[in-house]
PDB file of C-alpha atoms and ligand atoms in Angstrom:
ATOM      1  CA  MET A   1      -0.042   0.100  -0.188  1.00  0.00           C
ATOM      2  CA  PRO A   2       1.472   3.468  -0.687  1.00  0.00           C
ATOM      3  CA  GLU A   3       1.898   6.267   2.199  1.00  0.00           C
ATOM      4  CA  ASN A   4       1.261   9.666   2.370  1.00  0.00           C
ATOM      5  CA  VAL A   5       4.685  10.810   4.052  1.00  0.00           C
ATOM      6  CA  GLU A   6       5.867  13.959   5.077  1.00  0.00           C
ATOM      7  CA  ILE A   7       9.237  15.542   4.053  1.00  0.00           C
ATOM      8  CA  ILE A   8      11.249  16.472   6.725  1.00  0.00           C
ATOM      9  CA  GLN A   9      14.399  17.891   4.944  1.00  0.00           C
ATOM     10  CA  ASN A  10      15.817  17.785   1.200  1.00  0.00           C
ATOM     11  CA  LYS A  11      19.512  19.217   1.934  1.00  0.00           C
ATOM     12  CA  PRO A  12      21.721  20.072  -1.284  1.00  0.00           C
ATOM     13  CA  LEU A  13      25.029  18.140  -0.315  1.00  0.00           C
ATOM     14  CA  GLY A  14      27.223  19.722  -3.368  1.00  0.00           C
ATOM     15  CA  GLY A  15      27.168  18.739  -7.035  1.00  0.00           C
ATOM     16  CA  ASP A  16      24.126  16.951  -8.010  1.00  0.00           C
ATOM     17  CA  TYR A  17      23.734  15.498  -4.759  1.00  0.00           C
ATOM     18  CA  TYR A  18      20.843  15.657  -2.468  1.00  0.00           C
ATOM     19  CA  ARG A  19      19.502  14.161   0.624  1.00  0.00           C
ATOM     20  CA  LEU A  20      16.181  13.482   1.630  1.00  0.00           C
ATOM     21  CA  THR A  21      14.299  12.401   4.629  1.00  0.00           C
ATOM     22  CA  VAL A  22      10.653  11.627   5.480  1.00  0.00           C
ATOM     23  CA  SER A  23       8.715  10.428   8.405  1.00  0.00           C
ATOM     24  CA  SER A  24       7.184   6.998   7.417  1.00  0.00           C
ATOM     25  CA  GLN A  25       5.947   4.003   9.248  1.00  0.00           C
ATOM     26  CA  SER A  26       5.902   1.454   6.793  1.00  0.00           C
ATOM     27  CA  LEU A  27       9.830   1.920   5.920  1.00  0.00           C
ATOM     28  CA  SER A  28      10.556   1.389   9.375  1.00  0.00           C
ATOM     29  CA  ARG A  29      10.407  -2.016   8.821  1.00  0.00           C
ATOM     30  CA  ALA A  30      12.746  -1.920   5.733  1.00  0.00           C
ATOM     31  CA  THR A  31      16.450  -3.627   5.917  1.00  0.00           C
ATOM     32  CA  PRO A  32      19.650  -2.732   4.172  1.00  0.00           C
ATOM     33  CA  GLY A  33      19.143  -3.044  -0.058  1.00  0.00           C
ATOM     34  CA  GLN A  34      15.996  -2.201  -0.043  1.00  0.00           C
ATOM     35  CA  PHE A  35      14.054   0.354  -2.051  1.00  0.00           C
ATOM     36  CA  ALA A  36      11.237   3.059  -2.118  1.00  0.00           C
ATOM     37  CA  HIS A  37       9.331   3.866  -5.370  1.00  0.00           C
ATOM     38  CA  LEU A  38       8.435   7.442  -5.212  1.00  0.00           C
ATOM     39  CA  LEU A  39       6.072   9.351  -6.574  1.00  0.00           C
ATOM     40  CA  VAL A  40       7.259  12.940  -7.837  1.00  0.00           C
ATOM     41  CA  GLN A  41       4.842  14.829  -8.969  1.00  0.00           C
ATOM     42  CA  SER A  42       5.153  18.696  -9.420  1.00  0.00           C
ATOM     43  CA  GLN A  43       3.274  20.373  -6.466  1.00  0.00           C
ATOM     44  CA  GLN A  44       0.711  22.279  -8.627  1.00  0.00           C
ATOM     45  CA  GLU A  45      -3.092  23.059  -9.118  1.00  0.00           C
ATOM     46  CA  PRO A  46      -4.828  21.355 -10.493  1.00  0.00           C
ATOM     47  CA  PRO A  47      -3.050  18.245  -9.792  1.00  0.00           C
ATOM     48  CA  THR A  48      -1.063  16.361 -11.819  1.00  0.00           C
ATOM     49  CA  TRP A  49      -0.140  12.890 -13.116  1.00  0.00           C
ATOM     50  CA  ASP A  50       3.154  13.680 -14.468  1.00  0.00           C
ATOM     51  CA  PRO A  51       5.583  12.172 -14.775  1.00  0.00           C
ATOM     52  CA  LEU A  52       3.624   9.087 -14.079  1.00  0.00           C
ATOM     53  CA  LEU A  53       5.695   6.534 -13.222  1.00  0.00           C
ATOM     54  CA  ARG A  54       7.511   6.462  -9.731  1.00  0.00           C
ATOM     55  CA  ARG A  55      11.440   6.266  -9.369  1.00  0.00           C
ATOM     56  CA  PRO A  56      13.146   3.749  -7.109  1.00  0.00           C
ATOM     57  CA  LEU A  57      15.862   5.318  -4.692  1.00  0.00           C
ATOM     58  CA  SER A  58      17.735   3.124  -2.187  1.00  0.00           C
ATOM     59  CA  ILE A  59      16.966   3.586   1.224  1.00  0.00           C
ATOM     60  CA  TYR A  60      19.863   5.296   2.841  1.00  0.00           C
ATOM     61  CA  ASP A  61      19.382   5.047   6.530  1.00  0.00           C
ATOM     62  CA  LEU A  62      16.640   4.535   8.879  1.00  0.00           C
ATOM     63  CA  GLU A  63      16.234   5.817  12.156  1.00  0.00           C
ATOM     64  CA  GLY A  64      12.986   5.083  13.953  1.00  0.00           C
ATOM     65  CA  ASP A  65      10.418   6.106  11.618  1.00  0.00           C
ATOM     66  CA  LYS A  66      12.913   8.490   9.712  1.00  0.00           C
ATOM     67  CA  ALA A  67      14.183   7.337   6.407  1.00  0.00           C
ATOM     68  CA  SER A  68      16.556   8.966   4.472  1.00  0.00           C
ATOM     69  CA  PHE A  69      17.762   8.811   0.723  1.00  0.00           C
ATOM     70  CA  LEU A  70      20.750   9.862  -0.964  1.00  0.00           C
ATOM     71  CA  TYR A  71      19.887  11.051  -4.443  1.00  0.00           C
ATOM     72  CA  ARG A  72      21.457  12.435  -7.988  1.00  0.00           C
ATOM     73  CA  THR A  73      19.429  14.676 -10.075  1.00  0.00           C
ATOM     74  CA  VAL A  74      20.020  13.140 -13.136  1.00  0.00           C
ATOM     75  CA  GLY A  75      16.418  13.907 -15.196  1.00  0.00           C
ATOM     76  CA  ARG A  76      12.800  15.395 -14.792  1.00  0.00           C
ATOM     77  CA  GLY A  77      12.060  13.099 -12.089  1.00  0.00           C
ATOM     78  CA  THR A  78      14.498  13.775  -9.628  1.00  0.00           C
ATOM     79  CA  LYS A  79      14.774  17.359 -10.495  1.00  0.00           C
ATOM     80  CA  ILE A  80      11.324  17.716  -9.444  1.00  0.00           C
ATOM     81  CA  LEU A  81      12.227  15.859  -6.013  1.00  0.00           C
ATOM     82  CA  ALA A  82      15.213  18.436  -5.360  1.00  0.00           C
ATOM     83  CA  ARG A  83      12.524  21.376  -5.294  1.00  0.00           C
ATOM     84  CA  ALA A  84      10.251  19.669  -2.985  1.00  0.00           C
ATOM     85  CA  LYS A  85      10.410  21.396   0.925  1.00  0.00           C
ATOM     86  CA  PRO A  86       9.585  20.309   4.308  1.00  0.00           C
ATOM     87  CA  GLY A  87       6.449  20.030   5.114  1.00  0.00           C
ATOM     88  CA  GLU A  88       5.230  18.882   1.602  1.00  0.00           C
ATOM     89  CA  LYS A  89       3.678  15.618   1.466  1.00  0.00           C
ATOM     90  CA  LEU A  90       5.235  12.799  -1.051  1.00  0.00           C
ATOM     91  CA  ASP A  91       3.480   9.148  -2.050  1.00  0.00           C
ATOM     92  CA  LEU A  92       5.933   6.293  -1.501  1.00  0.00           C
ATOM     93  CA  LEU A  93       5.895   2.431  -1.888  1.00  0.00           C
ATOM     94  CA  GLY A  94       7.787   0.318   0.161  1.00  0.00           C
ATOM     95  CA  PRO A  95      10.277  -1.119   1.368  1.00  0.00           C
ATOM     96  CA  LEU A  96      10.524  -3.149  -1.986  1.00  0.00           C
ATOM     97  CA  GLY A  97      12.709  -5.927  -3.299  1.00  0.00           C
ATOM     98  CA  ARG A  98      15.173  -8.172  -1.633  1.00  0.00           C
ATOM     99  CA  GLY A  99      18.228  -6.574  -0.295  1.00  0.00           C
ATOM    100  CA  PHE A 100      21.804  -7.466   1.226  1.00  0.00           C
ATOM    101  CA  GLN A 101      21.968 -11.166   3.033  1.00  0.00           C
ATOM    102  CA  LEU A 102      23.543 -10.649   6.345  1.00  0.00           C
ATOM    103  CA  GLY A 103      25.548 -13.221   7.491  1.00  0.00           C
ATOM    104  CA  ALA A 104      28.673 -13.033  10.157  1.00  0.00           C
ATOM    105  CA  ALA A 105      31.552 -12.857   7.240  1.00  0.00           C
ATOM    106  CA  PRO A 106      33.512  -9.532   7.674  1.00  0.00           C
ATOM    107  CA  THR A 107      31.977  -7.357   4.818  1.00  0.00           C
ATOM    108  CA  LEU A 108      33.728  -4.754   2.333  1.00  0.00           C
ATOM    109  CA  LEU A 109      31.164  -2.057   1.464  1.00  0.00           C
ATOM    110  CA  ILE A 110      31.797  -0.947  -1.900  1.00  0.00           C
ATOM    111  CA  GLY A 111      29.893   2.339  -3.400  1.00  0.00           C
ATOM    112  CA  GLY A 112      30.715   3.916  -6.684  1.00  0.00           C
ATOM    113  CA  GLY A 113      29.056   7.438  -6.751  1.00  0.00           C
ATOM    114  CA  VAL A 114      25.463   7.822  -6.032  1.00  0.00           C
ATOM    115  CA  GLY A 115      25.654   3.528  -5.430  1.00  0.00           C
ATOM    116  CA  ALA A 116      26.688   4.851  -1.807  1.00  0.00           C
ATOM    117  CA  ALA A 117      23.298   5.019  -0.924  1.00  0.00           C
ATOM    118  CA  PRO A 118      22.246   1.791  -0.073  1.00  0.00           C
ATOM    119  CA  MET A 119      25.794   1.308   1.941  1.00  0.00           C
ATOM    120  CA  LEU A 120      24.896   3.696   4.685  1.00  0.00           C
ATOM    121  CA  PHE A 121      21.915   1.552   5.793  1.00  0.00           C
ATOM    122  CA  LEU A 122      24.365  -1.703   5.917  1.00  0.00           C
ATOM    123  CA  ALA A 123      26.820  -0.205   7.351  1.00  0.00           C
ATOM    124  CA  HIS A 124      24.362   0.877   9.856  1.00  0.00           C
ATOM    125  CA  THR A 125      23.287  -2.688  10.530  1.00  0.00           C
ATOM    126  CA  LEU A 126      26.582  -4.178  10.377  1.00  0.00           C
ATOM    127  CA  HIS A 127      27.764  -1.516  13.328  1.00  0.00           C
ATOM    128  CA  GLU A 128      24.792  -2.397  15.520  1.00  0.00           C
ATOM    129  CA  ARG A 129      25.620  -6.303  14.749  1.00  0.00           C
ATOM    130  CA  GLY A 130      29.315  -5.736  15.928  1.00  0.00           C
ATOM    131  CA  GLN A 131      30.707  -7.039  12.896  1.00  0.00           C
ATOM    132  CA  GLU A 132      33.670  -6.043  11.297  1.00  0.00           C
ATOM    133  CA  PHE A 133      33.450  -3.879   8.002  1.00  0.00           C
ATOM    134  CA  ALA A 134      35.095  -1.140   6.346  1.00  0.00           C
ATOM    135  CA  VAL A 135      33.936   1.081   3.585  1.00  0.00           C
ATOM    136  CA  LEU A 136      35.272   1.827   0.186  1.00  0.00           C
ATOM    137  CA  LEU A 137      33.709   4.768  -1.708  1.00  0.00           C
ATOM    138  CA  GLY A 138      34.600   6.116  -5.123  1.00  0.00           C
ATOM    139  CA  ALA A 139      33.604   9.052  -7.157  1.00  0.00           C
ATOM    140  CA  ARG A 140      34.575  11.490  -9.883  1.00  0.00           C
ATOM    141  CA  SER A 141      35.662  14.218  -7.490  1.00  0.00           C
ATOM    142  CA  ALA A 142      35.620  15.337  -4.399  1.00  0.00           C
ATOM    143  CA  GLN A 143      32.396  17.448  -4.747  1.00  0.00           C
ATOM    144  CA  GLU A 144      30.514  13.768  -5.245  1.00  0.00           C
ATOM    145  CA  LEU A 145      31.843  12.454  -2.178  1.00  0.00           C
ATOM    146  CA  ALA A 146      30.303  15.149   0.456  1.00  0.00           C
ATOM    147  CA  HIS A 147      28.132  12.378   2.118  1.00  0.00           C
ATOM    148  CA  ALA A 148      31.567  10.000   2.902  1.00  0.00           C
ATOM    149  CA  GLY A 149      31.238  11.677   6.475  1.00  0.00           C
ATOM    150  CA  ASP A 150      27.778  10.364   7.292  1.00  0.00           C
ATOM    151  CA  PHE A 151      29.670   6.372   7.078  1.00  0.00           C
ATOM    152  CA  ALA A 152      31.820   8.150  10.155  1.00  0.00           C
ATOM    153  CA  LYS A 153      28.889   7.789  12.458  1.00  0.00           C
ATOM    154  CA  TYR A 154      29.182   4.000  11.993  1.00  0.00           C
ATOM    155  CA  THR A 155      32.765   3.217  11.553  1.00  0.00           C
ATOM    156  CA  SER A 156      36.443   4.732  11.198  1.00  0.00           C
ATOM    157  CA  ALA A 157      37.596   2.210   8.093  1.00  0.00           C
ATOM    158  CA  VAL A 158      36.232   4.667   5.222  1.00  0.00           C
ATOM    159  CA  PHE A 159      38.724   4.553   2.027  1.00  0.00           C
ATOM    160  CA  LEU A 160      37.805   7.227  -0.462  1.00  0.00           C
ATOM    161  CA  VAL A 161      38.794   7.072  -3.773  1.00  0.00           C
ATOM    162  CA  THR A 162      37.996   9.709  -6.301  1.00  0.00           C
ATOM    163  CA  ASP A 163      39.099   9.850 -10.418  1.00  0.00           C
ATOM    164  CA  ASP A 164      40.971  13.276 -10.088  1.00  0.00           C
ATOM    165  CA  GLY A 165      42.675  12.707  -6.876  1.00  0.00           C
ATOM    166  CA  SER A 166      40.622  15.311  -5.145  1.00  0.00           C
ATOM    167  CA  LEU A 167      39.893  13.457  -2.113  1.00  0.00           C
ATOM    168  CA  GLY A 168      41.352  10.245  -1.086  1.00  0.00           C
ATOM    169  CA  ARG A 169      43.469   8.431  -3.353  1.00  0.00           C
ATOM    170  CA  GLN A 170      43.700   8.781  -7.182  1.00  0.00           C
ATOM    171  CA  GLY A 171      42.057   6.341  -9.071  1.00  0.00           C
ATOM    172  CA  ILE A 172      39.230   3.918  -9.495  1.00  0.00           C
ATOM    173  CA  VAL A 173      38.014   1.738  -6.437  1.00  0.00           C
ATOM    174  CA  THR A 174      38.700  -1.874  -8.113  1.00  0.00           C
ATOM    175  CA  ASP A 175      42.504  -0.835  -7.951  1.00  0.00           C
ATOM    176  CA  PHE A 176      42.312  -0.997  -4.300  1.00  0.00           C
ATOM    177  CA  VAL A 177      40.155  -3.563  -3.277  1.00  0.00           C
ATOM    178  CA  PRO A 178      42.617  -6.046  -2.814  1.00  0.00           C
ATOM    179  CA  GLU A 179      45.038  -3.941  -0.370  1.00  0.00           C
ATOM    180  CA  ILE A 180      41.772  -3.460   1.612  1.00  0.00           C
ATOM    181  CA  ILE A 181      41.045  -7.010   1.904  1.00  0.00           C
ATOM    182  CA  ALA A 182      44.182  -7.576   2.988  1.00  0.00           C
ATOM    183  CA  GLN A 183      43.509  -5.151   6.037  1.00  0.00           C
ATOM    184  CA  PHE A 184      40.680  -7.361   7.547  1.00  0.00           C
ATOM    185  CA  SER A 185      41.089 -10.411  10.075  1.00  0.00           C
ATOM    186  CA  ALA A 186      39.331 -13.006   7.676  1.00  0.00           C
ATOM    187  CA  ILE A 187      38.523 -12.596   3.886  1.00  0.00           C
ATOM    188  CA  PRO A 188      35.571 -10.397   3.636  1.00  0.00           C
ATOM    189  CA  LYS A 189      32.255 -10.638   1.194  1.00  0.00           C
ATOM    190  CA  LEU A 190      32.024  -8.037  -0.858  1.00  0.00           C
ATOM    191  CA  CYS A 191      28.669  -5.806  -1.097  1.00  0.00           C
ATOM    192  CA  ALA A 192      28.746  -3.402  -3.826  1.00  0.00           C
ATOM    193  CA  CYS A 193      26.694  -0.843  -5.601  1.00  0.00           C
ATOM    194  CA  GLY A 194      28.052   1.731  -8.073  1.00  0.00           C
ATOM    195  CA  PRO A 195      27.822   1.890 -12.115  1.00  0.00           C
ATOM    196  CA  MET A 196      27.876  -1.247 -14.385  1.00  0.00           C
ATOM    197  CA  PRO A 197      31.403  -1.266 -15.511  1.00  0.00           C
ATOM    198  CA  MET A 198      32.618  -0.815 -11.487  1.00  0.00           C
ATOM    199  CA  LEU A 199      30.294  -3.971 -10.770  1.00  0.00           C
ATOM    200  CA  ALA A 200      31.531  -6.134 -13.757  1.00  0.00           C
ATOM    201  CA  ALA A 201      35.208  -5.310 -12.577  1.00  0.00           C
ATOM    202  CA  LEU A 202      34.523  -6.553  -9.053  1.00  0.00           C
ATOM    203  CA  ALA A 203      32.663  -9.316 -10.975  1.00  0.00           C
ATOM    204  CA  ALA A 204      35.848 -10.452 -12.855  1.00  0.00           C
ATOM    205  CA  LEU A 205      37.714 -10.033  -9.295  1.00  0.00           C
ATOM    206  CA  ALA A 206      35.635 -12.257  -7.221  1.00  0.00           C
ATOM    207  CA  ALA A 207      35.823 -14.868  -9.868  1.00  0.00           C
ATOM    208  CA  LYS A 208      39.642 -14.679 -10.118  1.00  0.00           C
ATOM    209  CA  GLU A 209      40.091 -14.905  -6.239  1.00  0.00           C
ATOM    210  CA  LYS A 210      36.906 -16.755  -5.399  1.00  0.00           C
ATOM    211  CA  LEU A 211      35.394 -14.099  -3.311  1.00  0.00           C
ATOM    212  CA  ALA A 212      31.782 -13.689  -2.151  1.00  0.00           C
ATOM    213  CA  LEU A 213      30.269 -10.688  -3.835  1.00  0.00           C
ATOM    214  CA  ASP A 214      26.643  -9.623  -3.694  1.00  0.00           C
ATOM    215  CA  VAL A 215      25.772  -6.417  -5.937  1.00  0.00           C
ATOM    216  CA  SER A 216      22.979  -4.063  -6.219  1.00  0.00           C
ATOM    217  CA  LEU A 217      21.625  -3.504  -9.642  1.00  0.00           C
ATOM    218  CA  GLU A 218      19.946  -0.728 -11.202  1.00  0.00           C
ATOM    219  CA  ALA A 219      17.479  -0.582 -13.773  1.00  0.00           C
ATOM    220  CA  ARG A 220      14.591   1.061 -15.366  1.00  0.00           C
ATOM    221  CA  MET A 221      11.433   0.382 -13.548  1.00  0.00           C
ATOM    222  CA  ALA A 222       7.781   1.039 -14.059  1.00  0.00           C
ATOM    223  CA  CYS A 223       5.642  -0.940 -11.470  1.00  0.00           C
ATOM    224  CA  GLY A 224       8.250  -2.028  -9.093  1.00  0.00           C
ATOM    225  CA  VAL A 225       6.471  -5.159  -7.651  1.00  0.00           C
ATOM    226  CA  GLY A 226       7.218  -7.318  -9.941  1.00  0.00           C
ATOM    227  CA  ALA A 227       4.302  -7.209 -12.291  1.00  0.00           C
ATOM    228  CA  CYS A 228       5.648  -5.701 -15.348  1.00  0.00           C
ATOM    229  CA  LEU A 229       8.642  -7.210 -16.533  1.00  0.00           C
ATOM    230  CA  ALA A 230      10.036  -3.536 -17.258  1.00  0.00           C
ATOM    231  CA  CYS A 231      13.254  -4.056 -15.047  1.00  0.00           C
ATOM    232  CA  THR A 232      14.194  -7.660 -16.351  1.00  0.00           C
ATOM    233  CA  CYS A 233      18.124  -8.748 -16.369  1.00  0.00           C
ATOM    234  CA  PHE A 234      19.551 -11.643 -17.727  1.00  0.00           C
ATOM    235  CA  LEU A 235      20.875 -14.701 -15.925  1.00  0.00           C
ATOM    236  CA  ARG A 236      23.743 -17.287 -16.111  1.00  0.00           C
ATOM    237  CA  ASP A 237      21.772 -20.064 -16.139  1.00  0.00           C
ATOM    238  CA  GLY A 238      19.550 -18.300 -19.698  1.00  0.00           C
ATOM    239  CA  ASN A 239      16.632 -17.490 -17.490  1.00  0.00           C
ATOM    240  CA  THR A 240      15.895 -13.597 -16.548  1.00  0.00           C
ATOM    241  CA  ALA A 241      14.955 -11.777 -13.103  1.00  0.00           C
ATOM    242  CA  ARG A 242      13.123  -8.956 -11.981  1.00  0.00           C
ATOM    243  CA  VAL A 243      15.515  -6.437 -10.362  1.00  0.00           C
ATOM    244  CA  CYS A 244      12.538  -4.957  -8.367  1.00  0.00           C
ATOM    245  CA  ALA A 245      11.129  -8.188  -6.934  1.00  0.00           C
ATOM    246  CA  ASP A 246      14.018 -10.741  -7.611  1.00  0.00           C
ATOM    247  CA  GLY A 247      16.981  -8.163  -6.353  1.00  0.00           C
ATOM    248  CA  PRO A 248      18.122  -5.316  -6.768  1.00  0.00           C
ATOM    249  CA  VAL A 249      20.571  -7.557  -4.697  1.00  0.00           C
ATOM    250  CA  PHE A 250      21.968 -10.376  -6.231  1.00  0.00           C
ATOM    251  CA  PRO A 251      24.928 -12.903  -6.008  1.00  0.00           C
ATOM    252  CA  TYR A 252      27.255 -12.140  -8.625  1.00  0.00           C
ATOM    253  CA  GLU A 253      27.522 -15.507  -9.743  1.00  0.00           C
ATOM    254  CA  VAL A 254      24.033 -15.854 -10.841  1.00  0.00           C
ATOM    255  CA  LEU A 255      23.913 -12.965 -13.099  1.00  0.00           C
ATOM    256  CA  ASP A 256      24.915 -13.051 -16.783  1.00  0.00           C
ATOM    257  CA  TRP A 257      28.259 -10.434 -17.295  1.00  0.00           C
ATOM    258  CA  ARG A 258      28.659 -11.052 -20.987  1.00  0.00           C
ATOM    259  CA  GLY A 259      25.486  -8.327 -22.180  1.00  0.00           C
TER     260      GLY A 259
HETATM  261  C1  FAD B   1      16.560  -0.269  -7.211  1.00  0.00           C
HETATM  262  C2  FAD B   1      16.997   1.097  -7.437  1.00  0.00           C
HETATM  263  C3  FAD B   1      17.379   1.880  -6.345  1.00  0.00           C
HETATM  264  C4  FAD B   1      18.026   2.956  -6.885  1.00  0.00           C
HETATM  265  N1  FAD B   1      18.559   3.972  -5.812  1.00  0.00           N
HETATM  266  C5  FAD B   1      19.186   5.116  -6.480  1.00  0.00           C
HETATM  267  C6  FAD B   1      19.332   6.075  -5.321  1.00  0.00           C
HETATM  268  O1  FAD B   1      19.479   5.585  -3.874  1.00  0.00           O
HETATM  269  N2  FAD B   1      20.111   7.221  -5.360  1.00  0.00           N
HETATM  270  C7  FAD B   1      19.696   7.591  -7.218  1.00  0.00           C
HETATM  271  O2  FAD B   1      20.185   9.233  -7.245  1.00  0.00           O
HETATM  272  N3  FAD B   1      19.606   7.016  -7.615  1.00  0.00           N
HETATM  273  C8  FAD B   1      19.030   5.676  -7.454  1.00  0.00           C
HETATM  274  N4  FAD B   1      18.205   5.063  -8.800  1.00  0.00           N
HETATM  275  C9  FAD B   1      18.401   5.575  -9.596  1.00  0.00           C
HETATM  276  C10 FAD B   1      17.173   6.119  -9.600  1.00  0.00           C
HETATM  277  O3  FAD B   1      15.809   5.773  -9.877  1.00  0.00           O
HETATM  278  C11 FAD B   1      17.179   7.292 -11.251  1.00  0.00           C
HETATM  279  O4  FAD B   1      18.535   7.947 -11.214  1.00  0.00           O
HETATM  280  C12 FAD B   1      16.193   7.841 -11.453  1.00  0.00           C
HETATM  281  O5  FAD B   1      14.812   7.171 -11.371  1.00  0.00           O
HETATM  282  C13 FAD B   1      15.848   8.815 -12.593  1.00  0.00           C
HETATM  283  O6  FAD B   1      14.485   9.670 -12.574  1.00  0.00           O
HETATM  284  P1  FAD B   1      14.647  10.694 -13.616  1.00  0.00           P
HETATM  285  O7  FAD B   1      13.123  11.043 -13.833  1.00  0.00           O
HETATM  286  O8  FAD B   1      15.344  12.116 -12.627  1.00  0.00           O
HETATM  287  O9  FAD B   1      15.392  10.572 -14.944  1.00  0.00           O
HETATM  288  P2  FAD B   1      14.633  10.055 -16.029  1.00  0.00           P
HETATM  289  O10 FAD B   1      14.286  11.225 -17.064  1.00  0.00           O
HETATM  290  O11 FAD B   1      13.909   9.127 -15.908  1.00  0.00           O
HETATM  291  O12 FAD B   1      16.152   9.686 -16.935  1.00  0.00           O
HETATM  292  C14 FAD B   1      17.253  10.722 -16.932  1.00  0.00           C
HETATM  293  C15 FAD B   1      18.596   9.568 -17.263  1.00  0.00           C
HETATM  294  O13 FAD B   1      18.859   8.914 -15.731  1.00  0.00           O
HETATM  295  C16 FAD B   1      18.896   7.729 -16.845  1.00  0.00           C
HETATM  296  N5  FAD B   1      18.254   6.499 -15.524  1.00  0.00           N
HETATM  297  C17 FAD B   1      16.767   6.698 -15.011  1.00  0.00           C
HETATM  298  N6  FAD B   1      16.617   5.804 -14.544  1.00  0.00           N
HETATM  299  C18 FAD B   1      17.861   5.034 -14.275  1.00  0.00           C
HETATM  300  C19 FAD B   1      17.597   3.887 -13.281  1.00  0.00           C
HETATM  301  N7  FAD B   1      16.855   3.183 -12.541  1.00  0.00           N
HETATM  302  N8  FAD B   1      19.486   3.785 -13.012  1.00  0.00           N
HETATM  303  C20 FAD B   1      20.008   4.174 -14.061  1.00  0.00           C
HETATM  304  N9  FAD B   1      20.002   5.269 -14.802  1.00  0.00           N
HETATM  305  C21 FAD B   1      18.745   5.738 -15.033  1.00  0.00           C
HETATM  306  C22 FAD B   1      18.461   7.774 -17.823  1.00  0.00           C
HETATM  307  O14 FAD B   1      18.907   6.340 -18.664  1.00  0.00           O
HETATM  308  C23 FAD B   1      18.438   9.103 -18.293  1.00  0.00           C
HETATM  309  O15 FAD B   1      20.030   9.309 -18.823  1.00  0.00           O
HETATM  310  C24 FAD B   1      18.217   3.859  -8.211  1.00  0.00           C
HETATM  311  C25 FAD B   1      17.466   2.827  -9.171  1.00  0.00           C
HETATM  312  C26 FAD B   1      17.206   1.562  -8.796  1.00  0.00           C
HETATM  313  C27 FAD B   1      16.381   0.875 -10.150  1.00  0.00           C
HETATM  314  S1  FES B   2       9.354  -2.837 -12.680  1.00  0.00           S
HETATM  315 FE1  FES B   2       7.640  -3.904 -13.295  1.00  0.00          FE
HETATM  316  S2  FES B   2       8.323  -5.768 -12.743  1.00  0.00           S
HETATM  317 FE2  FES B   2      10.114  -4.951 -12.087  1.00  0.00          FE
END
């Protein structure tokens, strides 16, 4: 059932990034890696149904009934969302999808760009469970890592990498995974979200080094609940899966990386 939630904060972070906080009963039962499907219609009279389709956003963090989202403005829907003000209402559906499988293993959380979004909630949960974990965040430049400070609440093991070297070390996240893994007490499981080339490079590394890797995929979505097949991805066994309902998190080895 959709919920009409109140916006508490919608804060520009720098670059195209924003953090949105809402008060939501339904999202208070979310687990890390799940997402909400938001209606982002502009507030105008008479009310409009445009854009018609909801936009999926990962749950960035959860404190009681306060859920937050980290989002980047890329098109019409997210630009409308960036204009939303505290006190306004937003229609959302969630929590949706299957998130990260939590085990006892140490974990390396890897977020590329706005792929950091599902990682803060995962860090929060691993911190509460007292598990060993570290966070590796990459972006094009420092301007796109304004959210990195949020992770300090849950761990001091945060490694930053930028393409231009303007914050942290210069390079791409996959350059640094082996040396960070070596700092763990035991080989960690990798949990990653970010651009497809980054996920594919991590999948190749995981296959070569026999690492466990869960990836959170993005796909264009319509219904968000498994009914329309708009978000299909291909599996290694020749079948397909729905990113919205069977994912967005999948063990890398079930996915077909050849496409
Ligand atoms: C499960 C899931 C979780 C997501 N979580 C987040 C998040 O936490 N923060 C965040 O900023 N974004 C997230 N996204 C991506 C986000 O949903 C899209 O950026 C958003 O829907 C774009 O809407 P728009 O109207 O602004 O852009 P549109 O006008 O629809 O598109 C503008 C541009 O964005 C690209 N785009 C649109 N939808 C997607 C998509 N789903 N994935 C990748 N590129 C897309 C288009 O190809 C186009 O180039 C998530 C996507 C999924 C599937
Ligand atoms: S968006 Fe409809 S099945 Fe996934």
